[in-house]
JSON list of C-alpha atoms in Angstrom, two decimals:
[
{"chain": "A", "resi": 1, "resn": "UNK", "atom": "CA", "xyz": [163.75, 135.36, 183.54]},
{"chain": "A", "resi": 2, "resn": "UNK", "atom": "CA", "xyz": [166.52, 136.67, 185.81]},
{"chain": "A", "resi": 3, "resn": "UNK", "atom": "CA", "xyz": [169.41, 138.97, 184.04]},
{"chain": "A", "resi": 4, "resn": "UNK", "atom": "CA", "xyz": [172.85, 137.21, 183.88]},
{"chain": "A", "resi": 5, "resn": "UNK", "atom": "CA", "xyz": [175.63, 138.60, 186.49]},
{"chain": "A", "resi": 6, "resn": "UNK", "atom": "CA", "xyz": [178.18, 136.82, 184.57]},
{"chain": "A", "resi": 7, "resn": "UNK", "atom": "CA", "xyz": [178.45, 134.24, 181.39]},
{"chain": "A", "resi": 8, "resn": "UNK", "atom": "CA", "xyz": [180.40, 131.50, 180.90]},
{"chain": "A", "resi": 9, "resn": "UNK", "atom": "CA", "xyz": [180.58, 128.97, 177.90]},
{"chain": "A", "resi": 10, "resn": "UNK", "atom": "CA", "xyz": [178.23, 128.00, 174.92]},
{"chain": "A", "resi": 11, "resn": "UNK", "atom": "CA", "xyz": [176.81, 125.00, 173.24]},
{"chain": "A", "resi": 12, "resn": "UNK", "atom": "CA", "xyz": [174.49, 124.60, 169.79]},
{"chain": "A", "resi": 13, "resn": "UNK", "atom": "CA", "xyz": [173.13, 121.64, 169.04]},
{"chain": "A", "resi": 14, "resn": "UNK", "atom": "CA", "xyz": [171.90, 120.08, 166.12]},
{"chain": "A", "resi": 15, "resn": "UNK", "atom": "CA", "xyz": [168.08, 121.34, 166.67]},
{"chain": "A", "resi": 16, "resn": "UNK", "atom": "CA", "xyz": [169.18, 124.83, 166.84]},
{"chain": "A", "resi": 17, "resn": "UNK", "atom": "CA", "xyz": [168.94, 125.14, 170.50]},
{"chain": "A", "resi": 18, "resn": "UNK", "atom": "CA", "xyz": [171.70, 127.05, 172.48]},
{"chain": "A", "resi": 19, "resn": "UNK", "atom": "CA", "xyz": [173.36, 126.21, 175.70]},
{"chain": "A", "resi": 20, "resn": "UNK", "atom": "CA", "xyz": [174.92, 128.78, 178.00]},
{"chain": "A", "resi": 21, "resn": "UNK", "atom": "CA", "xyz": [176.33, 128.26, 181.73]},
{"chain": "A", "resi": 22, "resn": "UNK", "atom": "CA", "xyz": [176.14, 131.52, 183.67]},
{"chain": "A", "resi": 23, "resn": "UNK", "atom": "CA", "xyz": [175.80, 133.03, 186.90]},
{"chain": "A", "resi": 24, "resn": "UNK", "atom": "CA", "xyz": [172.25, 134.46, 187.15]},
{"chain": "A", "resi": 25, "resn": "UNK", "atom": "CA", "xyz": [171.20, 136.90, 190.15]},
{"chain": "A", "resi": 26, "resn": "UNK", "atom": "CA", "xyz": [169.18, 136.00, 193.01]},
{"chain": "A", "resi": 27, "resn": "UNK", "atom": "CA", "xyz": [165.73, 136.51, 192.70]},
{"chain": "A", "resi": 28, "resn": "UNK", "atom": "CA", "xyz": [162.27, 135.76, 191.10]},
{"chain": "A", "resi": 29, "resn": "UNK", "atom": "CA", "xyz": [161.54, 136.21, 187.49]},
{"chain": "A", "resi": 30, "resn": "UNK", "atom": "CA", "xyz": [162.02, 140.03, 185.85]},
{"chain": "A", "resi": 31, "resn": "UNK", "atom": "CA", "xyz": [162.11, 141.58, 189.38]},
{"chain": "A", "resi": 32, "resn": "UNK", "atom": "CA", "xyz": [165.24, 139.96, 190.07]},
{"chain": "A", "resi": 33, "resn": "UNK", "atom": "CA", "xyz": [167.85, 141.91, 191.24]},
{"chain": "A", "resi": 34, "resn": "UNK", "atom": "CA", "xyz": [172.11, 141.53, 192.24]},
{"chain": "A", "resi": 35, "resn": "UNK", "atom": "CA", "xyz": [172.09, 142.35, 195.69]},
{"chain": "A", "resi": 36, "resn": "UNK", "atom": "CA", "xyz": [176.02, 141.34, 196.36]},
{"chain": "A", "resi": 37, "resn": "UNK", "atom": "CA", "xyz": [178.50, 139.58, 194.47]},
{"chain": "A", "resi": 38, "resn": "UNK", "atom": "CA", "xyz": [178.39, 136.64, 196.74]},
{"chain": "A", "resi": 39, "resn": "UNK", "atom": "CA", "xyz": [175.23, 135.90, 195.16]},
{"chain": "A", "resi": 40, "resn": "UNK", "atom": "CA", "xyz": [174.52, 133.94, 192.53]},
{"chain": "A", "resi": 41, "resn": "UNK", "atom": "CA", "xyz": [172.74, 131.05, 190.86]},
{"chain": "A", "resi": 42, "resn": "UNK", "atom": "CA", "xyz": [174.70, 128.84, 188.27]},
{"chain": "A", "resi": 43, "resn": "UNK", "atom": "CA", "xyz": [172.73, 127.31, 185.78]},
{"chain": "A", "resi": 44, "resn": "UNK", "atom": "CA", "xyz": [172.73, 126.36, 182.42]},
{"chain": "A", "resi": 45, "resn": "UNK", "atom": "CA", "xyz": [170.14, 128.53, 180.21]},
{"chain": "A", "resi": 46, "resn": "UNK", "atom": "CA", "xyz": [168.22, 127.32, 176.76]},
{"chain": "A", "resi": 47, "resn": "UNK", "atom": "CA", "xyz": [167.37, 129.20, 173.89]},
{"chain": "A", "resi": 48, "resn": "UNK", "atom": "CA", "xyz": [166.15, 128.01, 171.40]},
{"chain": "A", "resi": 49, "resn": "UNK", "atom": "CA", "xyz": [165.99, 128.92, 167.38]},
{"chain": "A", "resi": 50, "resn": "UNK", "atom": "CA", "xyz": [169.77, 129.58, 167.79]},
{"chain": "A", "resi": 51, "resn": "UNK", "atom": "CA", "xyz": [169.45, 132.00, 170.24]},
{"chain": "A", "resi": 52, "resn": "UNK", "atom": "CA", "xyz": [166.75, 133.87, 169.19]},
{"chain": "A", "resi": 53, "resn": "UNK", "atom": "CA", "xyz": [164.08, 132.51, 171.11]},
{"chain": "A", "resi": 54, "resn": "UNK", "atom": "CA", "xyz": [162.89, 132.90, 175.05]},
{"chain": "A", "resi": 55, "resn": "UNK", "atom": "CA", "xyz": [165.52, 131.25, 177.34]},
{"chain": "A", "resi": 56, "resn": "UNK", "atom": "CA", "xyz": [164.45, 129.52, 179.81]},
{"chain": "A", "resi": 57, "resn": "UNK", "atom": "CA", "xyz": [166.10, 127.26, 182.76]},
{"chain": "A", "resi": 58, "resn": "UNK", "atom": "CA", "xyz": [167.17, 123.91, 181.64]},
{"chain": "A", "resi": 59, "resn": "UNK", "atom": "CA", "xyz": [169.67, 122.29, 184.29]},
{"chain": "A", "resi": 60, "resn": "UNK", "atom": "CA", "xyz": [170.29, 123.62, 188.12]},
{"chain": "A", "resi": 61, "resn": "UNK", "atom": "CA", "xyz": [168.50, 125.37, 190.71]},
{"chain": "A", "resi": 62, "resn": "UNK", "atom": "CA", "xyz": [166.97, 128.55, 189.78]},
{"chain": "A", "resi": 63, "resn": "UNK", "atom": "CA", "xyz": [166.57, 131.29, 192.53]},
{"chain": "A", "resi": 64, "resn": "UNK", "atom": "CA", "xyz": [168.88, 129.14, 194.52]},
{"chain": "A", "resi": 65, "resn": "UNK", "atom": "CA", "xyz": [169.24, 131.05, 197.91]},
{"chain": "A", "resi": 66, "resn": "UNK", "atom": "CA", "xyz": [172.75, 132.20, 199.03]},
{"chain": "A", "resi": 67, "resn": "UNK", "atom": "CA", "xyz": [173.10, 129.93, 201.97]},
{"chain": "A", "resi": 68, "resn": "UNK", "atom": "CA", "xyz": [175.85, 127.80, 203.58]},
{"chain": "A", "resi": 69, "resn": "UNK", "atom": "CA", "xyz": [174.47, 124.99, 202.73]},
{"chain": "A", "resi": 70, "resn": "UNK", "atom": "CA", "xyz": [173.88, 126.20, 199.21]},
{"chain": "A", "resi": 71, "resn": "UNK", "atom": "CA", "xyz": [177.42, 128.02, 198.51]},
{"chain": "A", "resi": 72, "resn": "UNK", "atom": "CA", "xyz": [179.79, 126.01, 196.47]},
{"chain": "A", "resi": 73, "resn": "UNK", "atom": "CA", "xyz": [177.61, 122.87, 196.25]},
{"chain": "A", "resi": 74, "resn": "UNK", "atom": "CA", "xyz": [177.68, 120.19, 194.07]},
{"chain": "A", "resi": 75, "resn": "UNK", "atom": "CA", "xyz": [174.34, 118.44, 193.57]},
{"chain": "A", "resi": 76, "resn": "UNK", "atom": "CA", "xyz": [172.96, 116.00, 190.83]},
{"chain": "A", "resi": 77, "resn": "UNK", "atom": "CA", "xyz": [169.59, 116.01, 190.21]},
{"chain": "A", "resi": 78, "resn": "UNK", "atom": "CA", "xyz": [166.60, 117.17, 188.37]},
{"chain": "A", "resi": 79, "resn": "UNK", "atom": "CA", "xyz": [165.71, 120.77, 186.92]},
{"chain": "A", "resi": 80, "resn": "UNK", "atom": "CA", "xyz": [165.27, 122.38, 190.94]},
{"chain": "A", "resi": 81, "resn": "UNK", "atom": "CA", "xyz": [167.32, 119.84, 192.29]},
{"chain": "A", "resi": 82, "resn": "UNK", "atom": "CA", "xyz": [170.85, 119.64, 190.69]},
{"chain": "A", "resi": 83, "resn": "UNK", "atom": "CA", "xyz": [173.07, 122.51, 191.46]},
{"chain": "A", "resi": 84, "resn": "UNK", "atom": "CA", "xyz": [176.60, 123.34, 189.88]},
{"chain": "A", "resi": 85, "resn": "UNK", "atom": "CA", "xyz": [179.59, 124.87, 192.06]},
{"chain": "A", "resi": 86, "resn": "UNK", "atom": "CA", "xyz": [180.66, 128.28, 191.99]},
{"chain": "A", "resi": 87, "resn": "UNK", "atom": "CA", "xyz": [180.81, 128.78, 188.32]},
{"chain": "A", "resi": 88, "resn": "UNK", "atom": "CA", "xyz": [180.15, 126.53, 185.31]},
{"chain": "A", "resi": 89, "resn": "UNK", "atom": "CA", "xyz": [182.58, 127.25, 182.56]},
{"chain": "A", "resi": 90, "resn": "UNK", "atom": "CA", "xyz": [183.09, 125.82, 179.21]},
{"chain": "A", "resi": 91, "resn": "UNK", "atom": "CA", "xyz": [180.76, 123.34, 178.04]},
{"chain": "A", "resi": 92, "resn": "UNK", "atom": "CA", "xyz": [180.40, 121.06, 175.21]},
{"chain": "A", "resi": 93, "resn": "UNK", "atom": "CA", "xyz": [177.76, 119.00, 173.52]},
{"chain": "A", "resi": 94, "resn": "UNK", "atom": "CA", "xyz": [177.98, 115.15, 171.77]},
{"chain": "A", "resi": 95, "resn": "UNK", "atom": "CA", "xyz": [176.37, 113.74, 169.34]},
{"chain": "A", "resi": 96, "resn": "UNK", "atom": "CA", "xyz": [173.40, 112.73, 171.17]},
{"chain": "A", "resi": 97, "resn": "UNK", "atom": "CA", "xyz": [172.65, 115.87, 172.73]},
{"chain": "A", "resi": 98, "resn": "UNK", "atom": "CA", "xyz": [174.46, 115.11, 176.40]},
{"chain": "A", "resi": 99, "resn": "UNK", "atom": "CA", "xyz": [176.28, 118.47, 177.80]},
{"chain": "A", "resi": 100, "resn": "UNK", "atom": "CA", "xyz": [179.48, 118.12, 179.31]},
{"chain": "A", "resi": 101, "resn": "UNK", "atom": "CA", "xyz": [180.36, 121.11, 181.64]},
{"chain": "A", "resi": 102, "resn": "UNK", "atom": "CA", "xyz": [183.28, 122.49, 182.96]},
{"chain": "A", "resi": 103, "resn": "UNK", "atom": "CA", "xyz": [182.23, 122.96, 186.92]},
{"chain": "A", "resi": 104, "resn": "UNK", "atom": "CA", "xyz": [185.27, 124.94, 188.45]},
{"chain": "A", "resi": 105, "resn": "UNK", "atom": "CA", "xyz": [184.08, 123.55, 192.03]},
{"chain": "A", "resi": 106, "resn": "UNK", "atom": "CA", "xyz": [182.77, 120.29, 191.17]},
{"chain": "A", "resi": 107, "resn": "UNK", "atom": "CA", "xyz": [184.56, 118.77, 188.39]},
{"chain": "A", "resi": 108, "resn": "UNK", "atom": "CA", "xyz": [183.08, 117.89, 184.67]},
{"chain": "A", "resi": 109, "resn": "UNK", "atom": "CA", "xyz": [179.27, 117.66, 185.16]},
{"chain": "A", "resi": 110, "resn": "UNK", "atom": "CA", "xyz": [177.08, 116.15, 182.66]},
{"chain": "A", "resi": 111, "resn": "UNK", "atom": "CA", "xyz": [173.44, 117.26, 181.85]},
{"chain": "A", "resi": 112, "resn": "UNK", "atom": "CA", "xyz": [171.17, 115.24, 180.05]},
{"chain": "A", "resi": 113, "resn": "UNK", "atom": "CA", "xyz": [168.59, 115.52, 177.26]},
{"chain": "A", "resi": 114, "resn": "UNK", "atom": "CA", "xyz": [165.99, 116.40, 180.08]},
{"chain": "A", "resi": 115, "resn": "UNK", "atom": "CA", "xyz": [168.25, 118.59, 181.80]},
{"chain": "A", "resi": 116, "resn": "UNK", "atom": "CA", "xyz": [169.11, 116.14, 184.63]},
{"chain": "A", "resi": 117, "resn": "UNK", "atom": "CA", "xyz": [172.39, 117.13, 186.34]},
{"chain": "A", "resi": 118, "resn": "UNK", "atom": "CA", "xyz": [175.70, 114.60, 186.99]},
{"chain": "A", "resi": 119, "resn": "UNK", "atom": "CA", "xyz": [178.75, 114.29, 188.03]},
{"chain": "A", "resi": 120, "resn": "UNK", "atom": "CA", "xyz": [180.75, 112.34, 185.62]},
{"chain": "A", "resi": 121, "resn": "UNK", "atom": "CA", "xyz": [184.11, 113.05, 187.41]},
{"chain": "A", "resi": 122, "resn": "UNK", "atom": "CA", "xyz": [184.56, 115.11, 190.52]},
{"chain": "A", "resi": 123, "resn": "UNK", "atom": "CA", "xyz": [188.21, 114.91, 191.63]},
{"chain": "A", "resi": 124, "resn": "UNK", "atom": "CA", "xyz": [190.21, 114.17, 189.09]},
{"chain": "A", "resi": 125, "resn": "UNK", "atom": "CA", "xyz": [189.22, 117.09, 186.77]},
{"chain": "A", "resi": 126, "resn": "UNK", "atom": "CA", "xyz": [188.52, 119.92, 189.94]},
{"chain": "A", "resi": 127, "resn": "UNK", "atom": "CA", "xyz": [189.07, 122.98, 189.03]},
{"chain": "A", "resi": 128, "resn": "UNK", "atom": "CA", "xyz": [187.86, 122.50, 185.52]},
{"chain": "A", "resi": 129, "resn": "UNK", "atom": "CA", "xyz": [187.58, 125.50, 183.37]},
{"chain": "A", "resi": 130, "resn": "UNK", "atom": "CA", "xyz": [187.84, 124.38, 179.20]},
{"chain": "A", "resi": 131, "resn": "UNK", "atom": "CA", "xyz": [186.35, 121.66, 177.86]},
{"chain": "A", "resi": 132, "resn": "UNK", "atom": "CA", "xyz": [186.30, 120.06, 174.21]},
{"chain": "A", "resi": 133, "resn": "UNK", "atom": "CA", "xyz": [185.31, 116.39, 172.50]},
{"chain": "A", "resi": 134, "resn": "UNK", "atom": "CA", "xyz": [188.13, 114.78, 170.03]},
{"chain": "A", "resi": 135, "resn": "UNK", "atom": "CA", "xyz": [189.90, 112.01, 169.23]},
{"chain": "A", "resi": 136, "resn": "UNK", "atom": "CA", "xyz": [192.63, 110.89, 171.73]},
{"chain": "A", "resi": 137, "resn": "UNK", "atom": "CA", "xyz": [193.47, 108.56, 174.47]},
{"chain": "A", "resi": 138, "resn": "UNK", "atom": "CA", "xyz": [190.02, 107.15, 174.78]},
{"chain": "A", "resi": 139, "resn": "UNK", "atom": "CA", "xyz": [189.31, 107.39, 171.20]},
{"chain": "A", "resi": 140, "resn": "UNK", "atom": "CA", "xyz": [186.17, 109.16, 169.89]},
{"chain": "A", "resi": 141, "resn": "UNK", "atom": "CA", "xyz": [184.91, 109.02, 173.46]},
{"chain": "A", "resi": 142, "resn": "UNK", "atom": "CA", "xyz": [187.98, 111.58, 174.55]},
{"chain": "A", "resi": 143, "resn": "UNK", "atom": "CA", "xyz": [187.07, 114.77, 176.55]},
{"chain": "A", "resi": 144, "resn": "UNK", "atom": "CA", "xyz": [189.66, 116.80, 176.96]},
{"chain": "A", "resi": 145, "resn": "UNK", "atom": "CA", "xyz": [189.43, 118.79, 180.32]},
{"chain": "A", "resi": 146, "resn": "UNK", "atom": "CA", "xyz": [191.39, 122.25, 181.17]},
{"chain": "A", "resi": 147, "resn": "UNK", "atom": "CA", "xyz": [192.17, 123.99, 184.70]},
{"chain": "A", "resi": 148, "resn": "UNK", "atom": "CA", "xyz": [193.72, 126.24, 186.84]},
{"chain": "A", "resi": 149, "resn": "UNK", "atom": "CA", "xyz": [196.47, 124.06, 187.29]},
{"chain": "A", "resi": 150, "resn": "UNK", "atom": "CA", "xyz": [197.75, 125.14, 184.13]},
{"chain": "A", "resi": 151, "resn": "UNK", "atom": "CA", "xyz": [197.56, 121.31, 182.52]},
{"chain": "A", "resi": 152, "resn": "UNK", "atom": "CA", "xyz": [195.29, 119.58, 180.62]},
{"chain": "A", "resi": 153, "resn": "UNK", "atom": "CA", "xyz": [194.17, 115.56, 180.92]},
{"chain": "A", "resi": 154, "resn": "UNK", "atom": "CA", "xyz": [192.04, 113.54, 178.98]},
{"chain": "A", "resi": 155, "resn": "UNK", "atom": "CA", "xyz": [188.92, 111.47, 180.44]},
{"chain": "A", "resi": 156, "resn": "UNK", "atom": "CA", "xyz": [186.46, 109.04, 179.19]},
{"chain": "A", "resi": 157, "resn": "UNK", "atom": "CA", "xyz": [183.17, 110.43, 178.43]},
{"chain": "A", "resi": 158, "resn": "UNK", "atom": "CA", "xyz": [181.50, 107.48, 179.30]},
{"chain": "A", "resi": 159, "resn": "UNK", "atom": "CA", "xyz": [183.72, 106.05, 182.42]},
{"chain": "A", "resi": 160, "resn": "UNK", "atom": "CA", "xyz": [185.07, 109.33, 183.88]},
{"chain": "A", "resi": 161, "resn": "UNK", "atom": "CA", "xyz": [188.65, 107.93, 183.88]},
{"chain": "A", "resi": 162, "resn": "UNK", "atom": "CA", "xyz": [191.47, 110.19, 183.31]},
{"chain": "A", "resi": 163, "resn": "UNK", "atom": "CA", "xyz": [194.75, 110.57, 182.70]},
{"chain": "A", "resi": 164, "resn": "UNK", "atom": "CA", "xyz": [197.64, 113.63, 182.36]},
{"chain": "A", "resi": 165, "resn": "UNK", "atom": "CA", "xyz": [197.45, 114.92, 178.60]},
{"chain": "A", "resi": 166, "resn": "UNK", "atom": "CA", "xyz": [199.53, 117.96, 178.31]},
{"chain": "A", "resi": 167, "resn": "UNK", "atom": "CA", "xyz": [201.51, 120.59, 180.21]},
{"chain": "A", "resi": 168, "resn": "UNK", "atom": "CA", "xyz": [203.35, 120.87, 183.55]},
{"chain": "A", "resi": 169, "resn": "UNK", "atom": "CA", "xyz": [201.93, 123.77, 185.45]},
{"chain": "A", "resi": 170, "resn": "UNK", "atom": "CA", "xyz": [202.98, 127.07, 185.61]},
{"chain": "A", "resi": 171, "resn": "UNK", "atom": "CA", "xyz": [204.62, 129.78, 187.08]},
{"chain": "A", "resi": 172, "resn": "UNK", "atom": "CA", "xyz": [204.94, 133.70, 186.90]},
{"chain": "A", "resi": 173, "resn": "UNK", "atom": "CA", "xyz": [208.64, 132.58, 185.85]},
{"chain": "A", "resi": 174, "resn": "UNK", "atom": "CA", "xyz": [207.94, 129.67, 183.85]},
{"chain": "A", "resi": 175, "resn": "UNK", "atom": "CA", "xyz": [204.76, 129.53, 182.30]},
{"chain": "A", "resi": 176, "resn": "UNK", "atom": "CA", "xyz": [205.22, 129.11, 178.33]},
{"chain": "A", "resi": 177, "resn": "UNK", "atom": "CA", "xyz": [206.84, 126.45, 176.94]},
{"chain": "A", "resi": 178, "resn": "UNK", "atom": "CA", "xyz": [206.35, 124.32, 173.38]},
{"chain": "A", "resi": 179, "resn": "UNK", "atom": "CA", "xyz": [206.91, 120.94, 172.85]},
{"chain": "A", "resi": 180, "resn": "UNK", "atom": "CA", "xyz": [206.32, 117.55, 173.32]},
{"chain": "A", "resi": 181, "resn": "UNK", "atom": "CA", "xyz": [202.88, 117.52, 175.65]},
{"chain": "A", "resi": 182, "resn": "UNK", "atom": "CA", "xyz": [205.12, 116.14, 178.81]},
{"chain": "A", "resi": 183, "resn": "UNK", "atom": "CA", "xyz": [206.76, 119.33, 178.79]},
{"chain": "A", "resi": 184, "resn": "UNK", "atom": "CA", "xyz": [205.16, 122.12, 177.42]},
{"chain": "A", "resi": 185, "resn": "UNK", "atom": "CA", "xyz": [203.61, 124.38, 179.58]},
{"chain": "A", "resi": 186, "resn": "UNK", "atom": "CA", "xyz": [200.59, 126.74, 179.57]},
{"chain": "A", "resi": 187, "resn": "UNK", "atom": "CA", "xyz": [199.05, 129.57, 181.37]},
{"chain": "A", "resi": 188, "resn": "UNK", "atom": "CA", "xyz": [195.36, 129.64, 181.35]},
{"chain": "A", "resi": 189, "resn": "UNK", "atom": "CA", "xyz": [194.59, 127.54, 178.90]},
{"chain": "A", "resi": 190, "resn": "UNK", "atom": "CA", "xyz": [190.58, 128.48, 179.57]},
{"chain": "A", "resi": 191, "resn": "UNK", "atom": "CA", "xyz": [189.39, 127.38, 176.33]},
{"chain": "A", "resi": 192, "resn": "UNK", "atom": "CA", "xyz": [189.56, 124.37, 174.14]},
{"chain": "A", "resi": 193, "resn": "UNK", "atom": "CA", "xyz": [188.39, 122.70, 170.71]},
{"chain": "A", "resi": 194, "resn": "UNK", "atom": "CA", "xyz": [188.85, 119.51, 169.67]},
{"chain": "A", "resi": 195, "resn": "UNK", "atom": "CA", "xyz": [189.33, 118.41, 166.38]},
{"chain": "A", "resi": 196, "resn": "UNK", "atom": "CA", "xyz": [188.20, 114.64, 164.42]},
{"chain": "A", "resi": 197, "resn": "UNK", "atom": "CA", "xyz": [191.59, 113.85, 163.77]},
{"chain": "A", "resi": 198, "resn": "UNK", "atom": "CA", "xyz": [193.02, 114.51, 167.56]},
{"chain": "A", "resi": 199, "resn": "UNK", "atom": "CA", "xyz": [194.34, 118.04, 167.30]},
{"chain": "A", "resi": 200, "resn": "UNK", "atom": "CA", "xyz": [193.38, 120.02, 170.44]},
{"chain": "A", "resi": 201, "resn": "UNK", "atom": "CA", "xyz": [193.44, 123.86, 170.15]},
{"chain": "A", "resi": 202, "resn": "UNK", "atom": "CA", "xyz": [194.14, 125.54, 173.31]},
{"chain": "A", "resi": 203, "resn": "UNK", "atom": "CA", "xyz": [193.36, 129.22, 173.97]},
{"chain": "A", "resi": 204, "resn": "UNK", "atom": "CA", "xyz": [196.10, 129.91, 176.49]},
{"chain": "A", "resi": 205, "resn": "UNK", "atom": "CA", "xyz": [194.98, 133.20, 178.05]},
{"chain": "A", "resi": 206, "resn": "UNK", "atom": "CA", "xyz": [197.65, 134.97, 179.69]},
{"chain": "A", "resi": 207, "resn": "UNK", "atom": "CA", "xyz": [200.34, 133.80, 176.84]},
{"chain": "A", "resi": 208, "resn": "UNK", "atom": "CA", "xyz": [197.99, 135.96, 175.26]},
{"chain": "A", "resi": 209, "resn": "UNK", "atom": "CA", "xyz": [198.09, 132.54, 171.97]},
{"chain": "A", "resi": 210, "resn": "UNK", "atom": "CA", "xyz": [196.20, 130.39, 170.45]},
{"chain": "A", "resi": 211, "resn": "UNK", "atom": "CA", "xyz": [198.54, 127.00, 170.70]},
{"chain": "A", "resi": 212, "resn": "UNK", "atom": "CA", "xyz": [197.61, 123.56, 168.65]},
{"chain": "A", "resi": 213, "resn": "UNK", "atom": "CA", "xyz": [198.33, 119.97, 170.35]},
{"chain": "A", "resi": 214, "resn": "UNK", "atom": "CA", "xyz": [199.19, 117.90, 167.48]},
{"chain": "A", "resi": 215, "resn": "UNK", "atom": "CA", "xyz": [197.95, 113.48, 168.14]}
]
């Protein structure tokens, strides 16, 4: 199993089994090696007995060569066939064992029970970087969905529809703000949990808080 260049975000679920998007380097098996940092493999990993067991590849392409065609390409599919964009981020994991990943080049990506790779909504959400299930717009099917535009919007976990949720962008001049969810504003909110009762926590990065969206 190649070494990880770079982690990402985490999942557990209810077997015990961890989840973990990362950037792995190019190579074969424990001869792998980084040869440049335009390299790289993202995949989602699986380890089981809560992270003590032998990870192993669950969803992507491992040892993925670093072409053209390859770079930056969003693919669903199989284990081998699916491939994420440049970096999976956060990542989050229902009920019934269905990933939802944050895929900064693709959008939010879901991965099945057998690791099978989808896009759920590419557009809409590009960019993605958090990710968290609550209560909200859509009800108990809510994702909420983070980026680098600063804002966050909630989508439909089963539809992919989506619509603005909170914040206004940013800028190195305006770029923190509290209050109602039309106007507040964030600055790398990278990081998200959502609660039962519709409160969404938002780790906003470089405002260096941890700020709380209130239903």
């Amino acid at each position: 199993m190649p070494l990880a260049a770079g982690f990402g975000g985490m999942a557990l679920d209810a077997a015990g089994n961890l989840y973990v998007t990362t950037q792995l380097e190019p190579g074969a098996g424990a001869s792998t090696r980084y040869n440049s940092a335009s390299d790289w493999m993202p995949m989602v990993l699986k380890i089981p007995n809560r992270g003590a067991g032998e990870a192993t590849f669950f969803a992507g392409t491992p040892n993925n060569s670093n072409t053209p065609d390859n770079r930056n390409t969003c693919r669903d599919g199989a284990l081998g066939t699916g491939q994420f964009g440049t970096w999976p981020y956060g990542m989050v994991i229902d009920k019934a064992g269905v990933l939802y990943v944050a895929d900064a080049a693709c959008g939010v990506r879901k991965v099945a029970a057998d690791g099978t790779l989808s896009t759920l909504s590419p557009a809409s959400a590009a960019s993605a970087v958090g990710i968290a299930i609550g209560r909200g717009p859509f009800g108990e099917e809510t994702l909420f969905v983070a980026g680098w535009g600063h804002t966050l919007v909630a989508m439909n976990r089963l539809s992919g529809e989506t619509q603005p949720y909170a914040g206004v962008g940013a800028s190195v001049d305006a770029h923190y703000q509290d209050g109602p969810t039309k106007s507040a504003r964030f600055w790398g909110p990278f990081a998200l949990a959502g609660t039962a009762d519709g409160r969404v926590f938002v780790l906003d990065a470089y405002n260096n808080r941890i700020r709380v969206i209130l239903p």
